[in-house]
Coordinates of C-alpha atoms and ligand atoms in Angstrom, one line a residue:
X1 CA -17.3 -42.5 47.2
X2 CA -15.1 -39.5 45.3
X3 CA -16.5 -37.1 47.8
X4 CA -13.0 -35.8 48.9
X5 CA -12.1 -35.5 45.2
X6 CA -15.2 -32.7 45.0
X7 CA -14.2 -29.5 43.8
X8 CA -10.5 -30.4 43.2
X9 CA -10.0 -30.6 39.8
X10 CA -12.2 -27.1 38.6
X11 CA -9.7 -27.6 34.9
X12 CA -11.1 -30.5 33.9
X13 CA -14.3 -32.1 35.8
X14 CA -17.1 -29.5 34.1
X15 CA -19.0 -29.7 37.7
X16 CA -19.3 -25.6 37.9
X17 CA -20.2 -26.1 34.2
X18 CA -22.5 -29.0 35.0
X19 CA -23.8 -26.6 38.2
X20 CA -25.0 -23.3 36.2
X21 CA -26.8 -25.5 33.3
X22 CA -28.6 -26.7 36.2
X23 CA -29.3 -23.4 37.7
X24 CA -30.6 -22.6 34.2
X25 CA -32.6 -25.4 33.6
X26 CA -34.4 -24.7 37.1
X27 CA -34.8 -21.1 36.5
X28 CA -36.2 -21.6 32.8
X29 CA -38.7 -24.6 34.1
X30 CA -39.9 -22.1 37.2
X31 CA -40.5 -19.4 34.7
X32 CA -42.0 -21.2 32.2
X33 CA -44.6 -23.6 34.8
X34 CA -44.2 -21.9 38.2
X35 CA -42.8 -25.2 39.9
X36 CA -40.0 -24.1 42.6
X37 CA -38.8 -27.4 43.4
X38 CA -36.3 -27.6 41.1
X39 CA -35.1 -24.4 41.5
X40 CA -35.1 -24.7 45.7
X41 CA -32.4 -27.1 45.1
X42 CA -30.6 -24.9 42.0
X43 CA -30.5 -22.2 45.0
X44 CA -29.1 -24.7 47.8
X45 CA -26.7 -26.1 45.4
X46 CA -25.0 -22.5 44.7
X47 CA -25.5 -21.7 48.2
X48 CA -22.8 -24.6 48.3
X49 CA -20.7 -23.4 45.6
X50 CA -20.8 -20.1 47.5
X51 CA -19.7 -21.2 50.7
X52 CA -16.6 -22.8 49.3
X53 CA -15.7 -20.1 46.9
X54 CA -15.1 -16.5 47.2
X55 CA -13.3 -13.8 48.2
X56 CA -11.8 -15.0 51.9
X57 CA -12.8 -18.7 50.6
X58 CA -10.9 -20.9 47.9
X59 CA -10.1 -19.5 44.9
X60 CA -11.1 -20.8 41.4
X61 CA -12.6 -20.4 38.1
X62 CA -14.0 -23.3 36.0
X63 CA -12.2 -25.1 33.2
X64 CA -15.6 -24.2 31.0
X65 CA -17.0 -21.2 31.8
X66 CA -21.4 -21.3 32.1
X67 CA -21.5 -20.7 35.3
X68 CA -21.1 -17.0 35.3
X69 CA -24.4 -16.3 33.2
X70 CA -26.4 -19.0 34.8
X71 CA -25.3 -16.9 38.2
X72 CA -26.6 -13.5 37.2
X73 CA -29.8 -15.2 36.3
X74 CA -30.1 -16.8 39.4
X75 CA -29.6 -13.3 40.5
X76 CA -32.3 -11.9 38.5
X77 CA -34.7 -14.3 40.0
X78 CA -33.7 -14.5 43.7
X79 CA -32.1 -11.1 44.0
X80 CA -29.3 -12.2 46.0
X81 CA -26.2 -10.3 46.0
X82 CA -23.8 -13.1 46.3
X83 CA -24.9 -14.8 43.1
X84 CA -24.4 -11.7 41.5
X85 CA -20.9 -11.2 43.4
X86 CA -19.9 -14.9 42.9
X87 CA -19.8 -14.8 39.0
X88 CA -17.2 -11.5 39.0
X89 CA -15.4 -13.7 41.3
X90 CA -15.9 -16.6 38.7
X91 CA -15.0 -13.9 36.0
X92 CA -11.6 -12.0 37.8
X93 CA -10.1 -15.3 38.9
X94 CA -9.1 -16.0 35.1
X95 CA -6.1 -15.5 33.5
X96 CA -3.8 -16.2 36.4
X97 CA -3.5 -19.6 35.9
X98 CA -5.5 -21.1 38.3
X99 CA -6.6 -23.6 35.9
X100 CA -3.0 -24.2 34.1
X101 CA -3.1 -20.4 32.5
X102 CA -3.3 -21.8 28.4
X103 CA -5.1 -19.9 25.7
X104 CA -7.4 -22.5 25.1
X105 CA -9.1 -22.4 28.2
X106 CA -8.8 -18.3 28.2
X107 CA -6.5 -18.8 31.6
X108 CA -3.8 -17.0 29.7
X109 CA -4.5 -13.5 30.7
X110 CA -7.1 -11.6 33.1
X111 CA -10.7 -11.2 30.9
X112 CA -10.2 -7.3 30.7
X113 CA -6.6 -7.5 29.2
X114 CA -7.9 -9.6 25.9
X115 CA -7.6 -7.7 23.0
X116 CA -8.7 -10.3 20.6
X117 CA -10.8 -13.6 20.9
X118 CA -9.2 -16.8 21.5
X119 CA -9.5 -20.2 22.6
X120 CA -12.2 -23.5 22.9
X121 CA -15.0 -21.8 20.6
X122 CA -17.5 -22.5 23.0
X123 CA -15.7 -21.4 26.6
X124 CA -14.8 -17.9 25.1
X125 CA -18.5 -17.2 23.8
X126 CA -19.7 -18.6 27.2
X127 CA -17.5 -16.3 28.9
X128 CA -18.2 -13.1 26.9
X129 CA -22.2 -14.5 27.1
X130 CA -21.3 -14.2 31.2
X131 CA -19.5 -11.3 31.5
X132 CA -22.3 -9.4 29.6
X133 CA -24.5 -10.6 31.9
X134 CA -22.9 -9.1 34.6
X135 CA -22.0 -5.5 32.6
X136 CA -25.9 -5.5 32.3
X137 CA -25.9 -5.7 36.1
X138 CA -23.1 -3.8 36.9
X139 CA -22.7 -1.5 34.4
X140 CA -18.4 -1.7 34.0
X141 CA -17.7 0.0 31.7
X142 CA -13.9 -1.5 31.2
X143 CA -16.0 -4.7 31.1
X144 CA -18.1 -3.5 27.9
X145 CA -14.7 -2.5 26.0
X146 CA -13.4 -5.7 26.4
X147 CA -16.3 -7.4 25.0
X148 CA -16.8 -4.7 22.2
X149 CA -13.2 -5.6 21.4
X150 CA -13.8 -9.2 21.0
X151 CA -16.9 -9.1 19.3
X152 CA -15.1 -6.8 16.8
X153 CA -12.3 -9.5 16.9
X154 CA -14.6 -12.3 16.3
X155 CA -17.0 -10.8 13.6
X156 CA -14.5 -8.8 11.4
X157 CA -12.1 -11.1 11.6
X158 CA -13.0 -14.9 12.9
X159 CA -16.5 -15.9 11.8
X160 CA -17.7 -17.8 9.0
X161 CA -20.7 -16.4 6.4
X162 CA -22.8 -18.8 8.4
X163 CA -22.2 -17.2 11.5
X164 CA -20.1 -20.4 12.8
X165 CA -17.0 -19.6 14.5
X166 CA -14.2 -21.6 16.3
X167 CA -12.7 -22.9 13.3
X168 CA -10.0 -25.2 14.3
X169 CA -10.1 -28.8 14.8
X170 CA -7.6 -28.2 17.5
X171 CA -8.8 -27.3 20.7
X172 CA -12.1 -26.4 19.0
X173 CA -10.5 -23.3 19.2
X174 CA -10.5 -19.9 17.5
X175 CA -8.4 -19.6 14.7
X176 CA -5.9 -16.3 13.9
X177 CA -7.6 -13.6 11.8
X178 CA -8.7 -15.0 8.7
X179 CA -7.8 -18.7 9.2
X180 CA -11.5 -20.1 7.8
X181 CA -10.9 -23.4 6.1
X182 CA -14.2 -24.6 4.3
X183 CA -14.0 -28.1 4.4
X184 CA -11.7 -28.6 7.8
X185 CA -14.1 -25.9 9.5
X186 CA -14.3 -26.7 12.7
X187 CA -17.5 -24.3 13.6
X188 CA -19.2 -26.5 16.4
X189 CA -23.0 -26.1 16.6
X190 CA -22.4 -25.1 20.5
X191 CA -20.2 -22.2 19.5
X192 CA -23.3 -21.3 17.3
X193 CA -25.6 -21.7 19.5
X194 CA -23.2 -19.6 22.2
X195 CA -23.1 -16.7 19.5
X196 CA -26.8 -16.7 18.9
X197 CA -26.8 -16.4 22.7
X198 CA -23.8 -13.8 23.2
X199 CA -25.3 -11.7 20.6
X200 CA -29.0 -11.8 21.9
X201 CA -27.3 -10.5 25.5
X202 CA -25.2 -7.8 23.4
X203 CA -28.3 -6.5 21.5
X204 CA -30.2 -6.6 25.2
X205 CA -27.4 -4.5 26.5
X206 CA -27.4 -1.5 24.0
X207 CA -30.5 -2.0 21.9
X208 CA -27.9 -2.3 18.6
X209 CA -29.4 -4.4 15.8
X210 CA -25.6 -5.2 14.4
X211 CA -25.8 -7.7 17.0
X212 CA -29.4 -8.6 16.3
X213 CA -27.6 -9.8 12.9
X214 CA -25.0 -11.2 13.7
X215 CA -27.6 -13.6 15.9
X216 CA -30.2 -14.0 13.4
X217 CA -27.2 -15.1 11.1
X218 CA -26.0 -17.8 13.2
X219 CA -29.7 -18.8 14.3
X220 CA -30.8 -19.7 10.7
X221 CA -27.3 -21.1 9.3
X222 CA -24.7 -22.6 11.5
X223 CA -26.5 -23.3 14.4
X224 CA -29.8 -24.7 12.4
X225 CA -27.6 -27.0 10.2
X226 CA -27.2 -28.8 13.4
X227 CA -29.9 -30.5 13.0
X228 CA -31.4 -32.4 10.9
X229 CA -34.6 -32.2 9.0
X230 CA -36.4 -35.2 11.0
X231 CA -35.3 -33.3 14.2
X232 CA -33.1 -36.8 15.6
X233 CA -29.5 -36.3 14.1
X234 CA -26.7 -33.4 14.6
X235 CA -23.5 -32.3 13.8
X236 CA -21.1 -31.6 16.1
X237 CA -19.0 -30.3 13.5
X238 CA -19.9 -27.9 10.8
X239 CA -18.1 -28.0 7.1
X240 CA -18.8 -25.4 4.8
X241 CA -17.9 -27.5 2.0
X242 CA -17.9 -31.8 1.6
X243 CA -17.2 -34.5 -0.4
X244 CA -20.7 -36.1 0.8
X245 CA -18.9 -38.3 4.2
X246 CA -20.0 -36.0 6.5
X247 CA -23.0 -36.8 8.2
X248 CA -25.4 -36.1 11.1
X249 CA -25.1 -38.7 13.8
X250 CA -28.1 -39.6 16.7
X251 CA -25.7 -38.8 19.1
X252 CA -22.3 -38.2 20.4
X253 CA -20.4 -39.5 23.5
X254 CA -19.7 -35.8 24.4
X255 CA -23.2 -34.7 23.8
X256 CA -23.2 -31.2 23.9
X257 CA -24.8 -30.2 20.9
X258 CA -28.3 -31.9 20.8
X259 CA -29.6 -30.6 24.3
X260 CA -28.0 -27.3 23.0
X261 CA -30.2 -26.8 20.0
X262 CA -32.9 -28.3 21.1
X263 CA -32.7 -25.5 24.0
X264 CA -31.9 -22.8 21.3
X265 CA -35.0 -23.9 19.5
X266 CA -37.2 -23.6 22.5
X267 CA -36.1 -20.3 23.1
X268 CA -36.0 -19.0 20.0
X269 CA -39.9 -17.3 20.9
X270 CA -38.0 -15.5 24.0
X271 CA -36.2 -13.7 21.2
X272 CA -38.5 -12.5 19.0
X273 CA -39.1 -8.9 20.9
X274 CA -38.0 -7.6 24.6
X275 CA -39.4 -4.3 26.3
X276 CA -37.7 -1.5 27.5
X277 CA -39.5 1.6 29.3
X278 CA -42.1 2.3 27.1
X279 CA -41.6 0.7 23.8
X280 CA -41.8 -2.7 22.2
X281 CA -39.0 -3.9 20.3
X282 CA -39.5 -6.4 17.3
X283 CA -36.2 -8.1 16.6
X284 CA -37.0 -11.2 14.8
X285 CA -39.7 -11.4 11.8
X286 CA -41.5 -14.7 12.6
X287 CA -45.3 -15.7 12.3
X288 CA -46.6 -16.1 15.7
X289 CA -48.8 -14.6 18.0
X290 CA -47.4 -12.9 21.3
X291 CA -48.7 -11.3 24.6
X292 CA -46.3 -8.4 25.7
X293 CA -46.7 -6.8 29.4
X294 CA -45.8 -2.9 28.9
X295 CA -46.7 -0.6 31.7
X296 CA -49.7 -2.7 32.8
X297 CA -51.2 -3.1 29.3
X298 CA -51.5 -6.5 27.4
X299 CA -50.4 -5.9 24.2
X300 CA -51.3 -8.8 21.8
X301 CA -48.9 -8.5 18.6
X302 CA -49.7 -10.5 15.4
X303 CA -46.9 -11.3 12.8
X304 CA -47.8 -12.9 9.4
X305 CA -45.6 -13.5 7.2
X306 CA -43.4 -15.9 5.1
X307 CA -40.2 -14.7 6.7
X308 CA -37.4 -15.9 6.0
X309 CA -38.4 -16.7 2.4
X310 CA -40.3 -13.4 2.1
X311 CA -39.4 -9.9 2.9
X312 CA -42.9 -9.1 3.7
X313 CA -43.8 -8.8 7.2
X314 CA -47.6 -7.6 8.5
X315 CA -47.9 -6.7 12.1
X316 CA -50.9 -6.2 13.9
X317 CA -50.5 -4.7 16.5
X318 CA -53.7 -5.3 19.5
X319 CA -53.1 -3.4 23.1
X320 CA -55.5 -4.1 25.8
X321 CA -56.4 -0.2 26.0
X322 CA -55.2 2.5 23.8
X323 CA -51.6 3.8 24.5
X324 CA -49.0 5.5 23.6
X325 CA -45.8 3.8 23.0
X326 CA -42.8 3.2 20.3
X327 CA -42.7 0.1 18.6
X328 CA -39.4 -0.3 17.3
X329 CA -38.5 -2.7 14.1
X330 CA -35.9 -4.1 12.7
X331 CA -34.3 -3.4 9.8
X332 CA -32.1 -6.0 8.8
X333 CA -28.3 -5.3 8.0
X334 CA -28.4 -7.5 4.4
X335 CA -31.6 -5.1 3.8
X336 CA -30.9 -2.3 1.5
X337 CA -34.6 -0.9 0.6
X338 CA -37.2 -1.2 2.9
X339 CA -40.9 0.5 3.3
X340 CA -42.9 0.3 6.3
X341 CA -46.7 1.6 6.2
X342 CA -49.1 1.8 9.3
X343 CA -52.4 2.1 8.3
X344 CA -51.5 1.9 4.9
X345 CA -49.8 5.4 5.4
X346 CA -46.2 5.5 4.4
X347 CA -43.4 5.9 7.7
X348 CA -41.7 9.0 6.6
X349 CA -38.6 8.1 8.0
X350 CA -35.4 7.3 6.5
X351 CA -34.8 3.4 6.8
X352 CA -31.5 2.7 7.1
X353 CA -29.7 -1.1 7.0
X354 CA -28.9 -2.5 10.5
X355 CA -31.0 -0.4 12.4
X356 CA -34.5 0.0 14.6
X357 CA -36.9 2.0 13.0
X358 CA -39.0 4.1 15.9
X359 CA -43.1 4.1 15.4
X360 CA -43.9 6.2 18.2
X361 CA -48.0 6.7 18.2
X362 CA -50.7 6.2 20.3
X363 CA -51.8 2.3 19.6
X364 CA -55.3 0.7 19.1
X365 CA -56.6 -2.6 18.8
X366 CA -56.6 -3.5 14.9
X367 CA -53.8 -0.9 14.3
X368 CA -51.7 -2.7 11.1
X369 CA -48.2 -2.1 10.3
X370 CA -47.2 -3.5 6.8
X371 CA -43.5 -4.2 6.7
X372 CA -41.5 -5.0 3.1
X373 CA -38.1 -6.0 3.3
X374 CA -36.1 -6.2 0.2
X375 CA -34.9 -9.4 -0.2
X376 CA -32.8 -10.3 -3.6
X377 CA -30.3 -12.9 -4.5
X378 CA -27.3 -11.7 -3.4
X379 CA -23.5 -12.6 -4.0
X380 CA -21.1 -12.4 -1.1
X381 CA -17.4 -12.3 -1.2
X382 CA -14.6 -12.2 1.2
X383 CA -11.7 -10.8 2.5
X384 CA -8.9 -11.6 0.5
X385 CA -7.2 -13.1 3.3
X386 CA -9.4 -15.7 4.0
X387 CA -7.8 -17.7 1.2
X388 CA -9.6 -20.4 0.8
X389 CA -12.3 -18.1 -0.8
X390 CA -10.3 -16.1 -3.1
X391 CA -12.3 -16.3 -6.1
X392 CA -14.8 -17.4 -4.9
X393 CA -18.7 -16.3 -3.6
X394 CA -21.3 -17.4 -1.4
X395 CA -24.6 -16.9 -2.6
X396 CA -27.2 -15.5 0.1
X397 CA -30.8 -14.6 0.0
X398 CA -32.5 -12.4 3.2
X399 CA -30.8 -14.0 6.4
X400 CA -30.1 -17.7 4.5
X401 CA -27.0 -18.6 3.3
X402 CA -27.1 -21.1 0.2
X403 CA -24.9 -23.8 -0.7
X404 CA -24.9 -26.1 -3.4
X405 CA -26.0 -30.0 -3.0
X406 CA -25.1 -33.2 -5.1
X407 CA -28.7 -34.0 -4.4
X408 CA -30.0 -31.2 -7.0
X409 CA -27.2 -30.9 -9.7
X410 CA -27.0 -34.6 -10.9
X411 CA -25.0 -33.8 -13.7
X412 CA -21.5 -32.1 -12.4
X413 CA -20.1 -32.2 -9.1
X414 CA -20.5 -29.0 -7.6
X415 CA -16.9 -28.4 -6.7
X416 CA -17.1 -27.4 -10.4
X417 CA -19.8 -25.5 -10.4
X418 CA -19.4 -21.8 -11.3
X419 CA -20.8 -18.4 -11.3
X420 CA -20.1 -16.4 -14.0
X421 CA -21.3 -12.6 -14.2
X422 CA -23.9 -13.5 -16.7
X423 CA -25.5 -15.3 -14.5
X424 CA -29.4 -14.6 -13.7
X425 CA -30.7 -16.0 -10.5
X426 CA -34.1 -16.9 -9.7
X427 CA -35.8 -17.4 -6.5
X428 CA -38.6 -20.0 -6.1
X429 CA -40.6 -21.7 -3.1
X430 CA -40.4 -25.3 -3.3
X431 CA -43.5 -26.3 0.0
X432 CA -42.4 -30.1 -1.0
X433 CA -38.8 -30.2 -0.8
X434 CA -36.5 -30.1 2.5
X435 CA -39.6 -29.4 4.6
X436 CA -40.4 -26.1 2.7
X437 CA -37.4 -24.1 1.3
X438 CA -37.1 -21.0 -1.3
X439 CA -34.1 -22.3 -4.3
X440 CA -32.2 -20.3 -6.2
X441 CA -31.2 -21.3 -9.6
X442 CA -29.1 -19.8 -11.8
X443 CA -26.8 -20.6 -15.5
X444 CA -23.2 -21.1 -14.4
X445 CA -20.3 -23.1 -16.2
X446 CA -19.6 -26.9 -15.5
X447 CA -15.9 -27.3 -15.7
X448 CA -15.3 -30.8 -16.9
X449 CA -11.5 -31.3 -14.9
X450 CA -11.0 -35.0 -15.8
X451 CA -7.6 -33.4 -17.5
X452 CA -6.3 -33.3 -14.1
X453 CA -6.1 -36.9 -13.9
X454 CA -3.5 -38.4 -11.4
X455 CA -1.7 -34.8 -11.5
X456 CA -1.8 -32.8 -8.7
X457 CA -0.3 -29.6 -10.2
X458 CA 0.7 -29.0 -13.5
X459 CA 2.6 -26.2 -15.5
X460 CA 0.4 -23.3 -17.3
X461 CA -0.2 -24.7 -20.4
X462 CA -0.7 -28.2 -19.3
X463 CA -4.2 -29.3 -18.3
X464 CA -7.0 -27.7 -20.7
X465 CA -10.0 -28.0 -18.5
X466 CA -13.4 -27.4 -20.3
X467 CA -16.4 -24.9 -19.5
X468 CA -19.5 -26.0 -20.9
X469 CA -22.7 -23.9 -19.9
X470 CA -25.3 -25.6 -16.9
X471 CA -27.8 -25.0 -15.1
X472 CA -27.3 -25.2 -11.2
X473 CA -30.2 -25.1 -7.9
X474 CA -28.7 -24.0 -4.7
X475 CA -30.7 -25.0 -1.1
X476 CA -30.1 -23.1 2.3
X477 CA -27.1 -24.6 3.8
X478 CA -28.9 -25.4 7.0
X479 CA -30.7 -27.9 4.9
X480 CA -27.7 -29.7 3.5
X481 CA -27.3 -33.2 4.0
X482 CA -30.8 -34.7 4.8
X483 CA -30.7 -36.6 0.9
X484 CA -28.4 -38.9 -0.1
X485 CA -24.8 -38.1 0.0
X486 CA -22.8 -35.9 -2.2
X487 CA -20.5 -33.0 -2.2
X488 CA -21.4 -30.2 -1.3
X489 CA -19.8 -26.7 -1.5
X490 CA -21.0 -22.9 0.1
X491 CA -18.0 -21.0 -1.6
X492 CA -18.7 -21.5 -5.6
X493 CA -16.4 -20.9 -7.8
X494 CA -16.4 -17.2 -9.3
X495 CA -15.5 -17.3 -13.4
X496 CA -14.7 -13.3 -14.6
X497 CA -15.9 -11.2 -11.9
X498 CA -13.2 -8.5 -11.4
X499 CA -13.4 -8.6 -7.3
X500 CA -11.0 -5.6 -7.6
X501 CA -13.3 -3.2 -8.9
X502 CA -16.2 -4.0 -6.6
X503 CA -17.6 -6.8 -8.2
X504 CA -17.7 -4.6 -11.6
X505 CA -17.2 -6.8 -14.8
X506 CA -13.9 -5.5 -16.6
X507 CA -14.0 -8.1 -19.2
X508 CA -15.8 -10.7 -20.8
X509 CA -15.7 -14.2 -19.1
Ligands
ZN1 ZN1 -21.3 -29.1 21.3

């Protein structure tokens, strides 16, 4: 019987943790089937948790933060105050050391003092994912700065191409600004899965589509490289680059990650569009059906389209009765040129990257938008800080990020693998490999490095290593490792690109 030891070790024992995923669970399974049972007890077990914490009551705040969104939903769905009032209490009882005041576990300092994001990956997303939650409810505006701060922090500054982010082994923490190692990346599929989620609240609380980025980014690359192709192994950690050891396992003895992507997965439809007074919002290009509730009408949307391998979206667009509304559209931020036609008339509108596009009409049934997203190989580089990539790019294509795999460049390890400017770039569906994916080939140079031998460095002139021209096939990273082992590398090489002049060639290579 540990009875007596309930509730005494909040640092540690994950049961407020262990408490909101419940609350979720029971919330999502009402919503989803109508069943109350489960949530009867979610409700009499925070009941509990409320009648020992609170203002007057014991103080406390838990070691892993969850507890504060799964609160405001609970909220949402009973409508009782004190759930509401009981994650702020959750929230304002950090940083003053109640749980041992370190950085890792965000103790360090009160949430509205941060002024960059730190600590465990996965606790600081879960606490931003909470206290947007309760901004949405509350509307604190100190609150909002904070997290516009941190997401600043994170996104400018902390997050890989991938949209991965905690990239230190130690502590599964946050690294300073800049510190993204490829091949030690930490980049946990939780923490993706927790900025897929923080970003999805951020985009619900001011209708800005630089977080609907930010989350499709880390929806279709870090997160989904958690899984496998077969659906039955996961990383827990993500690399961006490998020697081929690296592998997905069937399951961990912390297992965090599988139950998290397979829930991310399951909601992914919840995020395709949201509502607000009278419009429709599209925020994710997917092929699916969907039956939207505005103002008392049924609005049946249809998406077809090959999205994320295509850039060409049509929408049908099917309302009960005829009504107006707005219908609001995405327009990706990687998306430089876009068109959008309804009824095969051109939108006269200026379509700007990273933004919603506003189609306010009155709607019928068999009304057809026609969206066409540009969607060219692209070639990313970074900030020069981030060291590891200096001279080097990642190649991306729409929302997926590419990598290169043993599996499909037999003849040189891709570690020496490189992109010169010459290089042309195709894009092709393969239906029969990885499950379906688009490749991208291109001419690069092979440099054969046997020189280097047993050295490790070597003066100037020492070492000739030699370029001799190949052809190389690049996969979506999410794909990588599902074949047989190999190395495996996102950041390739980059042979006489001038990066200070803006990519512009100033010589030959
Ligand atoms: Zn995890």
């Amino acid at each position: 019987e540990k009875k007596r030891l309930r509730w005494t070790n909040l640092r540690d024992m994950h049961e407020l943790y262990c408490a909101g995923h419940l609350f979720q669970a029971a919330i999502a399974y009402h919503r989803s089937t109508g069943e109350k049972e489960l949530l009867t007890t979610a409700v009499r077990f925070a009941d509990h948790i409320a009648s020992v914490f609170g203002p007057g009551k014991r103080r406390g705040t838990p070691g892993h933060p969850e507890i504060e969104m799964a609160l405001v939903e609970l909220y949402r769905e009973t409508r009782k105050e004190e759930y509401l009032e009981l994650a702020q209490f959750f929230l304002d009882q950090r940083g003053y050391g109640l749980i041992g005041g370190s950085i890792v576990l965000i103790d360090h300092k009160p949430f509205r003092q941060l002024d960059e994001i730190v600590g465990h990956a996965v606790r600081a997303i879960y606490l931003c994912c909470g206290a947007t939650d309760i901004f949405m409810e509350t509307g604190e505006r100190e609150l909002y700065e904070t997290l516009e701060k941190l997401w600043k922090n994170m996104v400018y500054k902390r997050m890989y191409v991938t949209g991965g982010v905690g990239s230190r082994h130690a502590g599964e923490a946050f690294g300073d600004d800049y510190e993204l190692p490829n091949r030690r990346a930490y980049s946990e599929t939780c923490a993706s899965v927790a900025n897929v989620m923080w970003n999805w609240r951020m985009l619900l609380a001011t209708g800005e589509s630089r977080f609907t980025d930010i989350m499709e980014l880390a929806l279709y690359n870090a997160a989904l490289a958690g899984i496998s192709l077969n659906g039955r192994e996961y990383f827990y950690v993500n690399p961006l680059a490998d020697r081929g050891r690296h592998r997905r396992q069937r399951w961990f003895g912390c297992a965090c990650c599988p139950p998290n992507i397979a829930r991310l997965l399951a909601s992914v439809p919840g995020m395709i569009y949201s509502t607000s007074d009278n419009a429709i919002w599209v925020h994710l290009y997917v092929a699916s059906v969907a039956r939207i509730e505005l103002k008392g009408n049924e609005v049946r949307i249809t998406q077809e389209t090959e999205y994320p391998w295509d850039g060409r979206i049509d929408v049908t667009v099917e309302p009960s009765k005829d009504d107006e509304f707005s219908l609001y559209l995405r327009i990706p931020g990687w998306c430089r040129a876009a068109t959008v036609n309804v009824n095969g008339r051109k939108v006269r509108k200026s379509v700007k990257p990273s933004t919603y596009l506003e189609i306010s009409r009155v709607w019928g049934t068999g009304d057809r938008v026609e969206i066409e997203l540009d969607m060219p190989v692209t070639l990313l580089k970074s900030h020069p800080y981030v060291l590891n990539n200096n001279y080097r790019v990642a190649i991306k294509r729409g929302p997926v990020v590419y990598c290169l795999e043993q599996a499909d460049n037999p003849e040189y390890d891709v570690w020496n693998i490189a992109i010169v400017p010459e290089t042309k770039f195709t894009a092709t569906y393969e239906p029969e490999l990885l499950g379906g994916v688009v490749v991208i080939e291109g001419n690069g140079i092979g440099l054969d490095i046997s020189a280097w031998n047993n050295k490790l460095y070597a003066e100037m002139d020492e070492v000739q290593v030699k370029a001799i021209p190949v052809k190389f096939k690049a996969v979506p990273y999410y794909a990588w490792a599902n074949r047989s082992p190999g190395p495996m590398i996102v950041w390739i090489q980059a042979l006489g690109f001038n990066t200070l002049q803006g990519g512009k060639k100033l010589y030959k290579a």
